Amino acid sequence: MQYLNNLKNSELFYSIEPDDIKEMFYCLNSYIKEYNKDEIILSEGEQVDKIGIILSGRARSIKSDITGKTTIITLLKQGSYIGILLAASKDRLSPVYVQALDNTSVLYITVDNVFKRCAKNCARHEILTRNLFDGISQKAMILHDRNDCLIKSSLRDKILTYLIRISKEQKSSEFIIPLDRDSMAQYLNADRSALSRELSKMQKEGLINFSKNFFILNN
Amino acid sequence: MQYLNNLKNSELFYSIEPDDIKEMFYCLNSYIKEYNKDEIILSEGEQVDKIGIILSGRARSIKSDITGKTTIITLLKQGSYIGILLAASKDRLSPVYVQALDNTSVLYITVDNVFKRCAKNCARHEILTRNLFDGISQKAMILHDRNDCLIKSSLRDKILTYLIRISKEQKSSEFIIPLDRDSMAQYLNADRSALSRELSKMQKEGLINFSKNFFILNN
DNA sequence: TTAATTTCGTTGCGAAGGCAACATAACTCC
DNA sequence: GGAGTTATGTTGCCTTCGCAACGAAATTAA
């Protein structure tokens, strides 16, 4: 299987040896599916009981809201999960659709089989469960962190909440944020120009210093 | 152990027999701790590697933001998890503190031990892992759903997103929402009076009908 | 039953911030 | 290096919505 080495670096199979991974495929009832560029990998409203992992290629998840406007949620690349939160909560219908950006191959694993033990009760399986668990909680934390910003009433507090978090993550009051202005505005659910305006104000008031995506938090 | 029957109805031990639960305590390295009214169960900034489950009493989780303002996040009652998301992502520090509202007893379970298999490789353990998994994903979904509302730019879209979701959940265009106006405003991160204003507008325009927490979605 | 308290709707005011349009700088590509 | 393209900052206008204050209805207490 040509993708074994990719999988070794994936979250789900992290610290599991390629040979072991190969062996697990049977217990896990897993299979690979190939998609052409632009093809739909997951449809909106679909019910999901399998985790997808991108073996090669890229995809994006897109959500259409009540007004019909569509937004790109995330870029999915090699090693990314598809529908991990969905697979975890079985009765949920997918609020997004996922579309291949390149020719893309996806490995599917039935969630139930991750929990069922293979006859051998192998240590690898334990790692797998743990990794899956970590994956989900990581997703949950991403949601939590964004919520933390969004629930602030003023744009300034949204910005500060975001910057303080990144500062803590990087354990320094000087740091580079991983978003450009546009993405940052989207992340904070604000207008880009309004964001720029507020950032400038905050700099004038001495709260922060910044240039492009390098920031300094004062005090 | 007096609480065994409470646990039977908890999420984590759902569909596990009391006798089995008792037996699992050893594998799980679990213990019970009692707290007095007002006592701090979990401090802000604390690192967590154990799941707490409230056996009796009530507690609340409180978050203080960058300005120092504190907000009550959730009310925790019998069967509620404490720090399940935190325990799941080890290196995270608690963004909230949890305070007992009554005299409260909490069962602690080391997360690692949920994943480690006891010698017997028992079926119950499999259920436990699955339940824990479900608990986390449920929390993640709660966050996801709120995010879905918060990312809307207008108050009206926030409201609609919320109402449509509840409508879908209850599979009817006529439904009762579980929040009063005040809580709904908080949930949508809006001002209560602004929310009332917008709801009235939407009713005038024929989009919805409502009285108190009973709503009808038109079209 | 009446007072008190909670819950919800209404409205005027003003500020915050979205929107659009433009300016400028940086970067990419021939 | 010049032209196109992209990322960011600036600013005026105007809508949305937060805030405060009040009123009415409903619920609870006494």
Coordinates of N, CA, C and O in Angstrom, one line a residue, chain A residues 24-169:
Chain A
M24 N -3.8 -3.6 10.9 CA -5.0 -3.1 11.5 C -6.1 -2.9 10.5 O -7.3 -2.8 10.9
F25 N -5.7 -2.7 9.3 CA -6.7 -2.4 8.3 C -7.9 -3.4 8.3 O -9.0 -3.0 8.0
Y26 N -7.5 -4.6 8.5 CA -8.6 -5.6 8.5 C -9.6 -5.5 9.6 O -10.8 -5.4 9.4
C27 N -9.0 -5.3 10.8 CA -9.9 -5.1 12.0 C -10.8 -3.9 11.8 O -11.9 -3.8 12.2
L28 N -10.2 -2.9 11.2 CA -10.9 -1.6 11.1 C -11.9 -1.5 10.0 O -12.6 -0.5 9.9
N29 N -11.9 -2.5 9.2 CA -12.8 -2.5 8.0 C -12.6 -1.3 7.2 O -13.5 -0.6 6.7
S30 N -11.3 -1.0 6.9 CA -11.0 0.3 6.2 C -10.8 0.1 4.7 O -10.5 -1.0 4.3
Y31 N -11.1 1.1 4.0 CA -10.9 1.0 2.5 C -10.5 2.4 2.0 O -10.7 3.4 2.7
I32 N -10.0 2.4 0.8 CA -9.6 3.7 0.2 C -10.5 4.0 -1.0 O -10.9 3.1 -1.7
K33 N -10.8 5.2 -1.1 CA -11.6 5.7 -2.2 C -10.9 6.9 -2.9 O -10.4 7.7 -2.2
E34 N -10.9 6.8 -4.2 CA -10.3 7.9 -5.0 C -11.3 8.9 -5.5 O -12.4 8.5 -5.9
Y35 N -11.0 10.1 -5.5 CA -11.9 11.2 -6.0 C -11.2 12.0 -7.1 O -10.0 12.3 -6.9
N36 N -11.9 12.4 -8.1 CA -11.3 13.3 -9.0 C -11.4 14.8 -8.5 O -12.2 15.1 -7.7
K37 N -10.6 15.6 -9.1 CA -10.7 17.0 -8.8 C -12.1 17.5 -8.9 O -12.8 17.1 -9.8
D38 N -12.5 18.3 -8.0 CA -13.8 18.9 -8.0 C -15.0 18.0 -7.6 O -16.1 18.4 -7.3
E39 N -14.7 16.7 -7.4 CA -15.7 15.8 -7.1 C -16.1 16.0 -5.6 O -15.3 16.5 -4.8
I40 N -17.4 15.7 -5.3 CA -17.9 15.8 -3.9 C -17.5 14.6 -3.1 O -17.9 13.5 -3.5
I41 N -16.8 14.8 -2.0 CA -16.4 13.7 -1.2 C -17.4 13.5 -0.1 O -17.7 12.3 0.2
L42 N -18.0 14.5 0.4 CA -19.1 14.4 1.4 C -20.2 15.4 1.0 O -19.9 16.6 0.8
S43 N -21.4 14.9 1.0 CA -22.5 15.8 0.7 C -23.1 16.4 1.9 O -23.1 15.8 3.0
E44 N -23.7 17.6 1.7 CA -24.5 18.2 2.8 C -25.7 17.3 3.2 O -26.3 16.8 2.3
G45 N -25.9 17.2 4.4 CA -27.1 16.4 4.9 C -26.8 14.9 5.0 O -27.7 14.2 5.4
E46 N -25.6 14.5 4.6 CA -25.3 13.1 4.6 C -25.1 12.6 6.1 O -24.6 13.4 6.9
Q47 N -25.4 11.4 6.3 CA -25.1 10.8 7.6 C -23.8 10.1 7.5 O -23.5 9.4 6.5
V48 N -23.0 10.2 8.6 CA -21.6 9.7 8.5 C -21.3 8.7 9.6 O -21.6 9.0 10.8
D49 N -20.8 7.6 9.3 CA -20.3 6.7 10.4 C -18.9 6.2 10.2 O -18.4 5.3 10.8
K50 N -18.2 6.9 9.2 CA -16.9 6.6 9.0 C -16.0 7.8 9.0 O -16.4 8.9 8.6
I51 N -14.8 7.7 9.6 CA -13.9 8.7 9.6 C -13.1 8.7 8.2 O -12.7 7.6 7.8
G52 N -12.9 9.8 7.6 CA -12.1 9.9 6.4 C -10.8 10.5 6.8 O -10.7 11.4 7.6
I53 N -9.7 10.0 6.2 CA -8.4 10.6 6.3 C -7.8 10.8 4.9 O -7.8 9.9 4.1
I54 N -7.4 12.0 4.7 CA -6.9 12.3 3.3 C -5.5 11.7 3.2 O -4.6 12.1 4.0
L55 N -5.3 10.9 2.2 CA -4.0 10.2 2.0 C -3.1 11.0 1.1 O -1.9 11.2 1.2
S56 N -3.8 11.6 0.1 CA -3.1 12.5 -0.8 C -4.1 13.4 -1.5 O -5.3 13.1 -1.6
G57 N -3.6 14.6 -1.9 CA -4.5 15.6 -2.5 C -5.0 16.5 -1.5 O -4.6 16.5 -0.3
R58 N -5.8 17.4 -1.9 CA -6.4 18.4 -1.0 C -7.9 18.5 -1.2 O -8.4 18.2 -2.3
A59 N -8.6 19.1 -0.2 CA -10.0 19.3 -0.4 C -10.4 20.5 0.5 O -9.6 21.0 1.2
R60 N -11.6 20.9 0.3 CA -12.1 22.0 1.2 C -13.5 21.6 1.7 O -14.3 21.0 0.9
S61 N -13.8 22.1 2.9 CA -15.2 21.9 3.4 C -15.9 23.2 3.3 O -15.4 24.3 3.6
I62 N -17.1 23.2 2.8 CA -17.9 24.4 2.5 C -19.2 24.3 3.1 O -19.9 23.2 3.2
K63 N -19.7 25.4 3.7 CA -21.0 25.4 4.3 C -21.8 26.5 3.7 O -21.4 27.6 3.4
S64 N -23.1 26.1 3.4 CA -24.0 27.1 2.9 C -25.0 27.4 4.0 O -25.6 26.6 4.6
D65 N -25.2 28.7 4.2 CA -26.0 29.1 5.3 C -27.5 29.3 4.9 O -27.9 29.0 3.8
I66 N -28.3 29.8 5.8 CA -29.7 29.9 5.6 C -30.1 30.8 4.4 O -31.0 30.6 3.7
T67 N -29.2 31.8 4.1 CA -29.5 32.7 3.0 C -29.0 32.1 1.7 O -29.2 32.7 0.6
G68 N -28.3 31.0 1.7 CA -27.8 30.4 0.6 C -26.3 30.8 0.3 O -25.7 30.2 -0.6
K69 N -25.8 31.7 1.1 CA -24.4 32.1 0.9 C -23.5 31.0 1.3 O -23.8 30.3 2.3
T70 N -22.4 30.7 0.6 CA -21.5 29.6 1.0 C -20.2 30.2 1.5 O -19.7 31.2 1.0
T71 N -19.7 29.5 2.5 CA -18.4 29.9 3.1 C -17.5 28.7 3.1 O -17.9 27.6 3.4
I72 N -16.3 29.0 2.8 CA -15.3 27.9 2.9 C -14.8 27.8 4.4 O -14.5 28.8 5.0
I73 N -15.0 26.6 4.9 CA -14.7 26.5 6.3 C -13.2 26.2 6.5 O -12.5 26.9 7.2
T74 N -12.8 25.1 6.0 CA -11.4 24.7 6.2 C -10.8 24.1 4.9 O -11.5 23.6 4.0
L75 N -9.5 24.2 4.8 CA -8.7 23.5 3.8 C -8.2 22.2 4.4 O -7.6 22.2 5.5
L76 N -8.5 21.1 3.7 CA -8.1 19.8 4.2 C -6.9 19.3 3.4 O -7.0 19.3 2.1
K77 N -5.9 18.9 4.0 CA -4.7 18.4 3.3 C -4.4 17.0 3.8 O -5.1 16.4 4.6
Q78 N -3.2 16.5 3.3 CA -2.8 15.2 3.7 C -2.8 15.0 5.2 O -2.2 15.8 5.9
G79 N -3.5 14.0 5.7 CA -3.5 13.7 7.1 C -4.7 14.3 7.8 O -5.0 13.9 8.9
S80 N -5.4 15.2 7.1 CA -6.6 15.8 7.7 C -7.7 14.8 7.8 O -7.9 13.9 7.0
Y81 N -8.5 15.0 8.9 CA -9.7 14.2 9.1 C -10.9 14.8 8.2 O -11.0 16.0 8.1
I82 N -11.7 13.9 7.8 CA -13.0 14.3 7.2 C -14.1 13.8 8.0 O -14.2 12.6 8.2
G83 N -14.9 14.7 8.6 CA -16.1 14.2 9.3 C -15.8 13.5 10.6 O -16.7 12.7 11.0
I84 N -14.8 13.8 11.3 CA -14.5 13.1 12.5 C -15.5 13.5 13.6 O -16.0 12.6 14.3
L85 N -15.9 14.7 13.6 CA -16.9 15.1 14.6 C -18.3 14.5 14.3 O -19.0 14.1 15.2
L86 N -18.5 14.4 13.0 CA -19.8 13.9 12.5 C -19.9 12.4 12.8 O -20.9 11.9 13.3
A87 N -18.8 11.7 12.5 CA -18.8 10.3 12.8 C -18.9 10.0 14.3 O -19.5 8.9 14.7
A88 N -18.5 10.9 15.1 CA -18.6 10.7 16.5 C -20.0 10.9 17.0 O -20.4 10.3 18.0
S89 N -20.8 11.7 16.3 CA -22.2 11.8 16.8 C -23.1 11.4 15.7 O -23.5 12.2 14.8
K90 N -23.4 10.2 15.8 CA -24.0 9.4 14.7 C -25.3 10.0 14.0 O -25.5 9.9 12.8
D91 N -26.2 10.5 14.9 CA -27.4 10.9 14.3 C -27.4 12.3 13.7 O -28.4 12.8 13.2
R92 N -26.2 12.9 13.6 CA -26.1 14.2 13.0 C -26.0 14.1 11.5 O -25.3 13.3 11.0
L93 N -26.6 15.1 10.8 CA -26.4 15.2 9.4 C -25.3 16.2 9.1 O -25.2 17.2 9.8
S94 N -24.6 16.0 8.1 CA -23.5 16.9 7.8 C -23.9 18.3 7.5 O -24.7 18.5 6.6
P95 N -23.4 19.3 8.2 CA -23.8 20.7 7.8 C -22.9 21.2 6.7 O -23.1 22.3 6.3
V96 N -21.9 20.5 6.3 CA -21.0 21.0 5.3 C -20.9 20.0 4.1 O -21.3 18.8 4.3
Y97 N -20.4 20.4 3.0 CA -20.0 19.5 2.0 C -18.5 19.6 1.8 O -17.9 20.7 2.0
V98 N -17.9 18.5 1.3 CA -16.5 18.5 1.1 C -16.2 18.2 -0.3 O -16.7 17.3 -0.9
Q99 N -15.3 19.1 -0.9 CA -15.0 18.9 -2.3 C -13.5 18.8 -2.6 O -12.7 19.5 -1.9
A100 N -13.2 17.9 -3.4 CA -11.8 17.7 -3.8 C -11.2 18.8 -4.6 O -11.9 19.3 -5.5
L101 N -10.1 19.3 -4.2 CA -9.4 20.4 -5.0 C -8.4 19.8 -6.0 O -8.2 20.4 -7.0
D102 N -7.9 18.6 -5.7 CA -7.1 17.9 -6.6 C -7.7 16.5 -6.7 O -8.7 16.2 -6.1
N103 N -7.0 15.7 -7.5 CA -7.3 14.3 -7.4 C -6.9 13.8 -6.0 O -5.8 14.0 -5.6
T104 N -7.8 13.2 -5.3 CA -7.6 13.0 -3.9 C -8.0 11.6 -3.5 O -9.0 11.0 -4.0
S105 N -7.2 11.0 -2.6 CA -7.6 9.7 -2.1 C -7.8 9.7 -0.6 O -7.1 10.4 0.1
V106 N -8.9 9.0 -0.2 CA -9.3 9.1 1.2 C -9.4 7.7 1.8 O -9.9 6.8 1.1
L107 N -8.9 7.6 2.9 CA -9.0 6.3 3.7 C -10.2 6.4 4.6 O -10.3 7.4 5.4
Y108 N -11.0 5.4 4.6 CA -12.2 5.4 5.4 C -12.1 4.4 6.5 O -11.6 3.3 6.2
I109 N -12.5 4.7 7.7 CA -12.4 3.8 8.8 C -13.8 3.8 9.6 O -14.2 4.9 9.9
T110 N -14.4 2.7 9.8 CA -15.6 2.7 10.5 C -15.3 2.9 12.0 O -14.5 2.2 12.6
V111 N -16.0 3.9 12.5 CA -15.7 4.3 13.9 C -16.0 3.2 14.9 O -15.2 3.0 15.8
D112 N -17.1 2.5 14.7 CA -17.4 1.4 15.6 C -16.3 0.4 15.8 O -16.0 -0.1 16.8
N113 N -15.6 0.2 14.7 CA -14.5 -0.8 14.7 C -13.3 -0.3 15.5 O -12.4 -1.0 15.8
V114 N -13.2 1.0 15.6 CA -12.1 1.5 16.5 C -12.3 1.1 17.9 O -11.4 0.9 18.7
F115 N -13.6 1.1 18.3 CA -13.9 0.8 19.7 C -14.0 -0.7 19.9 O -13.6 -1.2 21.0
K116 N -14.4 -1.4 18.9 CA -14.4 -2.9 19.1 C -13.0 -3.4 19.1 O -12.2 -2.9 18.3
R117 N -12.7 -4.3 20.0 CA -11.4 -4.8 20.1 C -11.2 -6.0 19.1 O -12.0 -6.9 19.0
C118 N -10.0 -6.0 18.5 CA -9.7 -7.1 17.7 C -9.3 -8.2 18.7 O -9.1 -8.0 19.8
A119 N -9.3 -9.4 18.2 CA -9.1 -10.6 19.0 C -7.8 -10.5 19.9 O -7.8 -10.9 21.0
K120 N -6.9 -9.8 19.3 CA -5.5 -9.9 20.0 C -5.4 -8.9 21.2 O -4.4 -8.9 21.9
N121 N -6.3 -8.0 21.3 CA -6.3 -7.0 22.3 C -4.9 -6.2 22.3 O -4.2 -6.1 23.3
C122 N -4.5 -5.9 21.1 CA -3.2 -5.4 20.9 C -3.0 -3.9 21.5 O -3.9 -3.2 21.6
A123 N -1.8 -3.7 21.8 CA -1.4 -2.4 22.3 C -1.6 -1.3 21.3 O -2.0 -0.1 21.6
R124 N -1.5 -1.6 20.1 CA -1.6 -0.6 19.0 C -3.1 -0.1 19.0 O -3.3 1.1 18.7
H125 N -3.9 -1.0 19.2 CA -5.3 -0.6 19.2 C -5.6 0.5 20.3 O -6.4 1.4 20.1
E126 N -5.0 0.3 21.4 CA -5.1 1.2 22.5 C -4.6 2.6 22.1 O -5.2 3.6 22.4
I127 N -3.5 2.6 21.4 CA -2.9 3.9 20.9 C -3.9 4.5 19.9 O -4.2 5.7 20.0
L128 N -4.5 3.7 19.1 CA -5.4 4.2 18.1 C -6.6 4.9 18.7 O -7.0 6.0 18.3
T129 N -7.2 4.2 19.7 CA -8.3 4.8 20.4 C -7.9 6.1 21.0 O -8.6 7.1 20.9
R130 N -6.8 6.1 21.6 CA -6.3 7.3 22.2 C -6.1 8.5 21.2 O -6.4 9.6 21.4
N131 N -5.5 8.1 20.1 CA -5.3 9.1 19.0 C -6.6 9.7 18.5 O -6.7 10.9 18.3
L132 N -7.6 8.8 18.3 CA -8.8 9.3 17.8 C -9.5 10.3 18.9 O -10.0 11.3 18.5
F133 N -9.4 9.9 20.1 CA -9.9 10.7 21.2 C -9.2 12.1 21.2 O -9.8 13.1 21.3
D134 N -7.9 12.0 21.0 CA -7.1 13.3 21.0 C -7.6 14.2 19.8 O -7.7 15.4 19.9
G135 N -7.8 13.5 18.7 CA -8.3 14.2 17.5 C -9.6 15.0 17.7 O -9.7 16.2 17.4
I136 N -10.5 14.3 18.3 CA -11.8 14.9 18.6 C -11.6 16.0 19.6 O -12.2 17.1 19.4
S137 N -10.9 15.8 20.6 CA -10.8 16.9 21.6 C -10.1 18.1 21.1 O -10.4 19.2 21.4
Q138 N -9.2 17.8 20.2 CA -8.5 18.9 19.5 C -9.5 19.8 18.7 O -9.5 21.0 18.8
K139 N -10.3 19.1 18.0 CA -11.3 19.8 17.2 C -12.2 20.6 18.2 O -12.6 21.7 17.9
A140 N -12.6 20.0 19.3 CA -13.5 20.7 20.2 C -12.8 21.9 20.8 O -13.4 23.0 20.9
M141 N -11.5 21.8 21.0 CA -10.7 22.9 21.5 C -10.7 24.1 20.5 O -10.7 25.3 20.9
I142 N -10.5 23.7 19.3 CA -10.5 24.7 18.2 C -11.8 25.5 18.2 O -11.9 26.7 18.2
L143 N -12.9 24.8 18.4 CA -14.2 25.4 18.5 C -14.3 26.3 19.7 O -14.8 27.4 19.7
H144 N -13.9 25.7 20.8 CA -13.9 26.5 22.1 C -13.2 27.8 22.0 O -13.6 28.8 22.4
D145 N -12.0 27.7 21.4 CA -11.1 28.9 21.3 C -11.8 30.0 20.4 O -11.7 31.2 20.7
R146 N -12.4 29.6 19.4 CA -13.0 30.6 18.5 C -14.3 31.2 19.2 O -14.5 32.4 19.2
N147 N -15.0 30.3 19.9 CA -16.1 30.8 20.7 C -15.7 31.8 21.6 O -16.4 32.8 21.8
D148 N -14.6 31.6 22.3 CA -14.1 32.5 23.3 C -13.9 33.9 22.7 O -14.1 34.9 23.4
C149 N -13.5 33.9 21.4 CA -13.4 35.3 20.8 C -14.7 35.8 20.4 O -15.0 37.0 20.6
L150 N -15.5 35.0 19.8 CA -16.8 35.4 19.3 C -17.8 35.9 20.3 O -18.6 36.8 20.0
I151 N -17.7 35.4 21.5 CA -18.7 35.8 22.5 C -18.3 37.2 23.1 O -19.1 37.7 23.9
K152 N -17.2 37.8 22.8 CA -16.9 39.1 23.3 C -17.8 40.1 22.5 O -18.1 40.0 21.4
S153 N -18.2 41.2 23.3 CA -19.2 42.1 22.7 C -18.5 43.1 21.8 O -19.1 43.5 20.8
S154 N -17.3 43.6 22.1 CA -16.7 44.6 21.3 C -15.6 43.9 20.4 O -15.1 42.9 20.7
L155 N -15.4 44.6 19.3 CA -14.4 44.1 18.4 C -13.0 44.1 19.1 O -12.2 43.1 18.9
R156 N -12.8 45.1 19.9 CA -11.5 45.2 20.6 C -11.3 44.0 21.5 O -10.2 43.4 21.5
D157 N -12.3 43.6 22.2 CA -12.2 42.5 23.1 C -12.0 41.2 22.3 O -11.3 40.3 22.7
K158 N -12.6 41.1 21.2 CA -12.4 39.9 20.3 C -10.9 39.8 19.9 O -10.3 38.8 20.0
I159 N -10.4 41.0 19.5 CA -9.0 41.0 19.1 C -8.1 40.7 20.2 O -7.2 39.8 20.1
L160 N -8.3 41.3 21.3 CA -7.5 41.0 22.5 C -7.5 39.6 22.9 O -6.5 39.0 23.2
T161 N -8.7 39.0 23.0 CA -8.8 37.6 23.3 C -8.0 36.7 22.4 O -7.3 35.8 22.8
Y162 N -8.1 37.0 21.1 CA -7.3 36.3 20.2 C -5.8 36.4 20.4 O -5.1 35.5 20.5
L163 N -5.4 37.7 20.5 CA -4.0 38.0 20.6 C -3.4 37.4 21.9 O -2.3 36.8 21.9
I164 N -4.1 37.5 23.0 CA -3.7 37.0 24.2 C -3.5 35.5 24.1 O -2.5 34.9 24.6
R165 N -4.4 34.8 23.5 CA -4.3 33.4 23.3 C -3.0 33.0 22.6 O -2.3 32.1 23.0
I166 N -2.8 33.6 21.4 CA -1.7 33.3 20.6 C -0.4 33.6 21.4 O 0.6 32.8 21.4
S167 N -0.4 34.7 22.1 CA 0.7 35.1 23.0 C 1.0 34.0 24.0 O 2.2 33.6 24.2
K168 N 0.0 33.5 24.6 CA 0.2 32.4 25.6 C 0.7 31.2 25.0 O 1.6 30.5 25.5
E169 N 0.1 30.8 23.8 CA 0.6 29.6 23.1 C 2.0 29.7 22.8 O 2.8 28.7 22.9

